Coordinates of C-alpha atoms in Angstrom, one line a residue:
M35 CA 67.7 -84.0 20.2
S36 CA 68.9 -84.0 16.5
E37 CA 65.2 -84.5 15.5
L38 CA 64.2 -81.4 17.5
R39 CA 66.9 -79.4 15.8
H40 CA 65.7 -80.6 12.4
A41 CA 62.1 -79.6 13.3
I42 CA 63.2 -76.1 14.3
A43 CA 65.2 -75.7 11.1
V44 CA 62.1 -76.8 9.0
V45 CA 59.9 -74.3 10.8
A46 CA 62.4 -71.5 10.3
L47 CA 62.6 -72.4 6.6
L48 CA 58.9 -72.4 6.1
A49 CA 58.5 -69.1 7.9
A50 CA 61.1 -67.5 5.6
T51 CA 59.4 -68.9 2.5
V52 CA 56.0 -67.3 3.3
A53 CA 57.4 -64.0 4.7
G54 CA 56.9 -62.3 1.3
C55 CA 53.3 -63.4 1.1
D56 CA 51.7 -61.1 3.7
A57 CA 51.8 -63.9 6.3
D58 CA 51.8 -63.1 10.0
P59 CA 55.3 -62.5 11.3
P60 CA 56.8 -65.1 13.6
G61 CA 56.0 -64.8 17.3
P62 CA 58.5 -64.2 20.1
A63 CA 59.0 -68.0 20.6
E64 CA 59.8 -68.7 17.0
A65 CA 62.0 -65.5 16.8
N66 CA 63.9 -66.6 19.9
A67 CA 64.4 -70.1 18.5
T68 CA 65.7 -68.7 15.2
A69 CA 68.0 -66.3 17.0
A70 CA 69.4 -69.2 19.1
A71 CA 70.0 -71.4 16.0
S72 CA 71.5 -68.5 13.9
P73 CA 73.7 -66.2 15.9
E74 CA 73.9 -62.6 14.7
P75 CA 76.6 -62.3 12.0
V76 CA 79.4 -59.9 12.6
E77 CA 79.8 -57.6 9.6
T78 CA 83.2 -56.7 8.0
P79 CA 83.4 -52.9 7.9
A80 CA 84.3 -51.7 4.4
P81 CA 83.4 -48.9 1.9
G82 CA 79.9 -49.0 0.4
D83 CA 76.4 -49.9 1.5
H84 CA 75.9 -52.7 4.1
R85 CA 72.3 -54.0 4.8
L86 CA 72.3 -55.6 8.2
T87 CA 69.9 -57.0 10.7
I88 CA 69.8 -57.2 14.5
P89 CA 67.5 -59.1 16.9
W90 CA 65.6 -56.6 19.0
N91 CA 62.8 -57.2 21.4
G92 CA 61.6 -60.4 19.7
N93 CA 61.8 -58.9 16.2
T94 CA 64.4 -58.8 13.5
R95 CA 65.2 -55.1 12.8
S96 CA 67.1 -54.0 9.7
F97 CA 69.5 -51.1 9.1
V98 CA 71.9 -49.9 6.5
V99 CA 75.5 -48.6 7.1
H100 CA 77.1 -46.5 4.4
A101 CA 80.9 -46.0 4.4
P102 CA 82.7 -43.6 2.0
P103 CA 85.3 -44.9 -0.5
S104 CA 88.0 -43.5 1.7
Y105 CA 87.0 -45.6 4.6
D106 CA 89.8 -47.8 6.0
G107 CA 88.7 -48.3 9.6
A108 CA 91.9 -46.7 10.9
K109 CA 90.8 -43.1 11.2
P110 CA 87.7 -42.3 13.3
L111 CA 85.0 -40.8 11.1
P112 CA 82.0 -38.6 12.0
L113 CA 78.6 -40.5 12.0
V114 CA 75.3 -39.2 10.7
V115 CA 72.1 -41.1 11.7
A116 CA 69.5 -40.5 9.0
M117 CA 65.9 -41.5 9.7
H118 CA 63.1 -42.0 7.3
Y119 CA 59.5 -40.7 7.0
F120 CA 56.4 -42.8 7.7
P121 CA 55.9 -45.2 6.0
G122 CA 59.5 -45.4 4.8
D123 CA 62.8 -47.3 4.8
A124 CA 66.5 -46.7 4.5
D125 CA 66.5 -46.6 0.7
G126 CA 63.9 -43.9 0.7
I127 CA 65.7 -41.5 3.1
A128 CA 69.0 -42.2 1.4
A129 CA 67.6 -41.2 -2.0
T130 CA 65.7 -38.1 -0.7
S131 CA 68.5 -36.8 1.5
G132 CA 71.4 -37.6 -0.8
M133 CA 73.3 -38.3 2.4
S134 CA 75.4 -41.2 1.1
A135 CA 76.7 -39.1 -1.8
K136 CA 77.5 -36.3 0.7
A137 CA 79.3 -38.8 2.9
D138 CA 81.4 -40.0 -0.1
R139 CA 82.5 -36.4 -0.8
E140 CA 83.1 -35.3 2.8
G141 CA 84.3 -38.6 4.4
F142 CA 81.8 -39.6 7.1
L143 CA 79.7 -42.7 8.0
V144 CA 75.9 -42.9 7.6
L145 CA 73.6 -45.1 9.7
Y146 CA 70.1 -45.6 8.3
P147 CA 67.9 -47.4 10.9
E148 CA 64.6 -48.7 9.7
G149 CA 61.4 -48.4 11.7
F150 CA 59.2 -51.3 12.6
S151 CA 56.4 -51.7 10.0
G152 CA 57.7 -48.5 8.3
G153 CA 57.6 -46.2 11.3
M154 CA 59.6 -45.1 14.3
N155 CA 58.3 -44.5 17.8
A156 CA 58.9 -40.8 17.9
L157 CA 57.1 -38.1 19.8
S158 CA 53.7 -38.0 18.1
C159 CA 54.0 -41.1 15.8
C160 CA 54.5 -44.0 15.0
G161 CA 54.2 -47.3 16.9
S162 CA 55.3 -48.4 20.4
E163 CA 58.7 -50.1 19.8
D164 CA 61.8 -49.1 21.8
D165 CA 63.4 -47.3 18.9
V166 CA 65.5 -45.1 21.2
G167 CA 67.1 -48.2 22.7
L168 CA 67.6 -49.6 19.3
I169 CA 69.3 -46.5 17.9
K170 CA 71.5 -46.3 21.1
K171 CA 72.6 -49.9 20.5
L172 CA 73.3 -49.3 16.8
V173 CA 75.3 -46.1 17.4
A174 CA 77.4 -48.0 20.0
R175 CA 78.0 -50.7 17.4
L176 CA 79.1 -48.1 14.9
V177 CA 81.6 -46.7 17.4
E178 CA 82.9 -50.1 18.4
R179 CA 83.0 -51.9 15.1
W180 CA 83.3 -49.1 12.5
H181 CA 85.3 -46.7 14.6
A182 CA 82.8 -43.8 14.3
D183 CA 84.1 -40.8 16.2
P184 CA 82.1 -40.7 19.5
K185 CA 82.6 -36.9 19.7
A186 CA 81.2 -36.3 16.2
I187 CA 77.8 -38.1 16.1
Y188 CA 74.8 -36.3 14.5
A189 CA 71.2 -37.1 13.7
T190 CA 68.8 -36.0 11.0
G191 CA 65.5 -37.2 9.5
I192 CA 62.3 -36.0 7.8
S193 CA 58.8 -36.0 9.1
N194 CA 58.6 -39.0 11.5
G195 CA 62.4 -39.2 11.3
G196 CA 62.6 -35.5 12.1
D197 CA 60.5 -36.0 15.2
M198 CA 62.7 -38.9 16.1
A199 CA 65.8 -36.7 15.9
Y200 CA 64.4 -34.4 18.6
R201 CA 63.5 -37.4 20.8
I202 CA 66.9 -39.0 20.7
A203 CA 68.6 -35.7 21.3
V204 CA 66.8 -35.6 24.7
E205 CA 66.7 -39.3 25.6
M206 CA 70.3 -40.1 24.6
P207 CA 72.2 -37.4 26.5
G208 CA 75.9 -37.0 25.7
V209 CA 75.6 -38.9 22.4
F210 CA 74.7 -36.3 19.7
A211 CA 76.6 -33.1 19.2
A212 CA 73.9 -31.7 16.9
I213 CA 70.7 -32.7 15.1
A214 CA 68.9 -31.5 12.0
P215 CA 65.2 -32.2 11.9
V216 CA 63.7 -31.6 8.4
S217 CA 59.9 -31.0 8.3
G218 CA 59.7 -32.5 11.8
G219 CA 58.8 -31.2 15.2
F220 CA 59.3 -31.2 18.9
S221 CA 55.7 -31.8 19.8
G222 CA 53.4 -34.5 21.1
G223 CA 54.1 -37.3 23.6
S224 CA 56.8 -36.5 26.1
A225 CA 57.5 -33.2 24.4
T226 CA 54.4 -31.8 26.1
R227 CA 56.2 -32.0 29.5
A228 CA 58.1 -28.9 30.6
D229 CA 60.9 -31.0 31.9
F230 CA 61.5 -32.8 28.6
R231 CA 64.7 -31.1 27.4
P232 CA 68.3 -32.0 26.8
T233 CA 70.5 -32.3 29.9
R234 CA 73.6 -32.1 27.8
P235 CA 74.2 -29.5 25.0
V236 CA 72.8 -30.5 21.6
S237 CA 72.7 -27.9 18.8
V238 CA 69.9 -27.8 16.3
I239 CA 69.5 -26.8 12.7
T240 CA 65.9 -27.3 11.4
F241 CA 63.9 -26.6 8.2
V242 CA 60.3 -25.6 8.3
G243 CA 58.1 -25.1 5.2
G244 CA 55.4 -22.3 5.4
Q245 CA 53.0 -24.4 3.3
D246 CA 53.5 -27.5 5.5
R247 CA 50.2 -28.4 7.3
H248 CA 52.3 -29.1 10.4
A249 CA 54.1 -25.8 10.3
G250 CA 52.3 -24.4 13.3
A251 CA 53.2 -27.4 15.4
F252 CA 56.8 -27.2 14.3
E253 CA 57.1 -23.5 15.1
S254 CA 55.6 -24.2 18.6
G255 CA 58.1 -26.9 19.1
V256 CA 61.0 -24.6 18.2
T257 CA 59.7 -22.1 20.7
A258 CA 59.3 -24.7 23.4
W259 CA 62.9 -25.9 22.9
Q260 CA 64.2 -22.4 23.0
E261 CA 62.3 -21.5 26.2
R262 CA 63.3 -24.7 28.0
L263 CA 67.0 -24.1 27.2
S264 CA 66.9 -20.3 27.8
C265 CA 67.9 -19.5 24.2
K266 CA 68.3 -15.9 23.1
A267 CA 68.0 -14.6 19.5
A268 CA 71.1 -13.4 17.9
P269 CA 71.3 -10.7 15.2
A270 CA 70.4 -11.9 11.7
A271 CA 73.4 -12.5 9.5
G272 CA 74.4 -13.9 6.1
P273 CA 73.3 -13.3 2.5
K274 CA 69.7 -12.9 1.5
L275 CA 68.1 -16.2 0.7
P276 CA 66.0 -17.1 -2.4
N277 CA 62.2 -17.5 -2.4
G278 CA 61.7 -15.4 0.7
A279 CA 63.5 -17.9 2.9
T280 CA 64.9 -16.7 6.2
R281 CA 67.5 -17.9 8.7
S282 CA 67.4 -17.2 12.4
L283 CA 70.0 -18.0 15.1
S284 CA 69.6 -18.2 18.8
T285 CA 72.2 -19.1 21.4
C286 CA 71.2 -21.1 24.5
A287 CA 72.3 -21.0 28.2
D288 CA 74.0 -24.4 27.9
G289 CA 76.2 -23.3 25.0
S290 CA 74.1 -24.9 22.2
E291 CA 72.7 -23.1 19.2
V292 CA 69.4 -23.2 17.4
V293 CA 69.3 -22.3 13.7
V294 CA 65.9 -22.3 11.9
Y295 CA 65.4 -22.0 8.1
R296 CA 61.9 -20.9 7.3
L297 CA 60.9 -21.5 3.7
P298 CA 57.5 -19.8 3.1
Q299 CA 56.9 -21.5 -0.3
M300 CA 57.8 -25.1 0.8
G301 CA 55.5 -27.8 2.0
H302 CA 56.2 -31.0 3.8
S303 CA 59.5 -31.6 2.0
W304 CA 63.3 -31.9 2.1
P305 CA 64.7 -28.6 0.7
G306 CA 67.0 -29.1 -2.2
A307 CA 66.3 -32.8 -2.6
Q308 CA 66.2 -34.1 -6.2
R309 CA 64.5 -37.5 -5.7
G310 CA 61.5 -38.9 -3.8
S311 CA 57.9 -37.8 -3.1
L312 CA 59.1 -35.4 -0.3
A313 CA 61.7 -33.7 -2.5
D314 CA 61.6 -30.0 -3.2
P315 CA 64.5 -29.1 -5.6
E316 CA 63.2 -25.5 -5.9
A317 CA 63.1 -24.7 -2.2
G318 CA 66.0 -22.3 -2.6
V319 CA 68.4 -23.9 -0.1
N320 CA 69.9 -27.4 0.2
A321 CA 69.3 -28.9 3.6
T322 CA 71.9 -31.6 3.2
D323 CA 74.7 -29.2 2.4
L324 CA 73.6 -26.8 5.2
M325 CA 73.3 -29.4 7.9
W326 CA 76.7 -30.9 7.1
E327 CA 78.3 -27.5 7.3
F328 CA 76.5 -27.1 10.7
F329 CA 77.5 -30.5 11.9
R330 CA 81.2 -30.2 11.1
T331 CA 81.4 -27.1 13.4
H332 CA 79.9 -28.9 16.4
R333 CA 81.6 -31.6 18.5
L334 CA 81.1 -33.0 22.0

């Protein structure tokens, strides 16, 4: 039996050594053996960035938790789930969104889940993994271990991550108080079904660039969301926005809201972002600031 354990350890070590050389990933049998030999570590919640892994459906999935300097684990904090573009990772969306810096100033937790092979199984892209189930498990972990406030959980993302925000808003009822898709849409896949809509109120703030090649699909998705939830337009309010941008508000029959920022000069970008290939610092509005102001006024 000791020889068998030694053989398993050697196999695991060799697999780890060649993982950075474009080798094929370990199959389910090897993954299961490794998981059995190395139980999932339990993290120690503390301020800062924490890169963690979790076994999921035969693979090892990675994610990052960011806690603000004020974090002490005693007071429940809001949680923002921030999801990356395709192909992307936690570092990329953290840099583009500036969400960790915002969390440090405002006092909330951030969860950055990472897609399998750079993508998440959202509505129209990318992959076939059970990413809804993964995010559900990670959010529950943040509530249990990090004392995230279960009544103040929110989701955002750009592109593939924005699509994913719409999907989890529908498929994880009663979890999210609000979502903020950026250059992402409610279209493709399950969203083509008329019965695919939230069964519990989830408010939405979204940002659509007029120069985005997907702008038409994003607009159609907003319309479908509003129709399925019987939303009615409210009178325009607020100051005039730069660069011809507009803000619309509609209130829905279930009590949720839909706010749409339309930025005619922006492409497939995160408005106000300073870093990353999808940043548009000249968009005229700052999506991160606006979504946090929206989030903090919505609770379950």
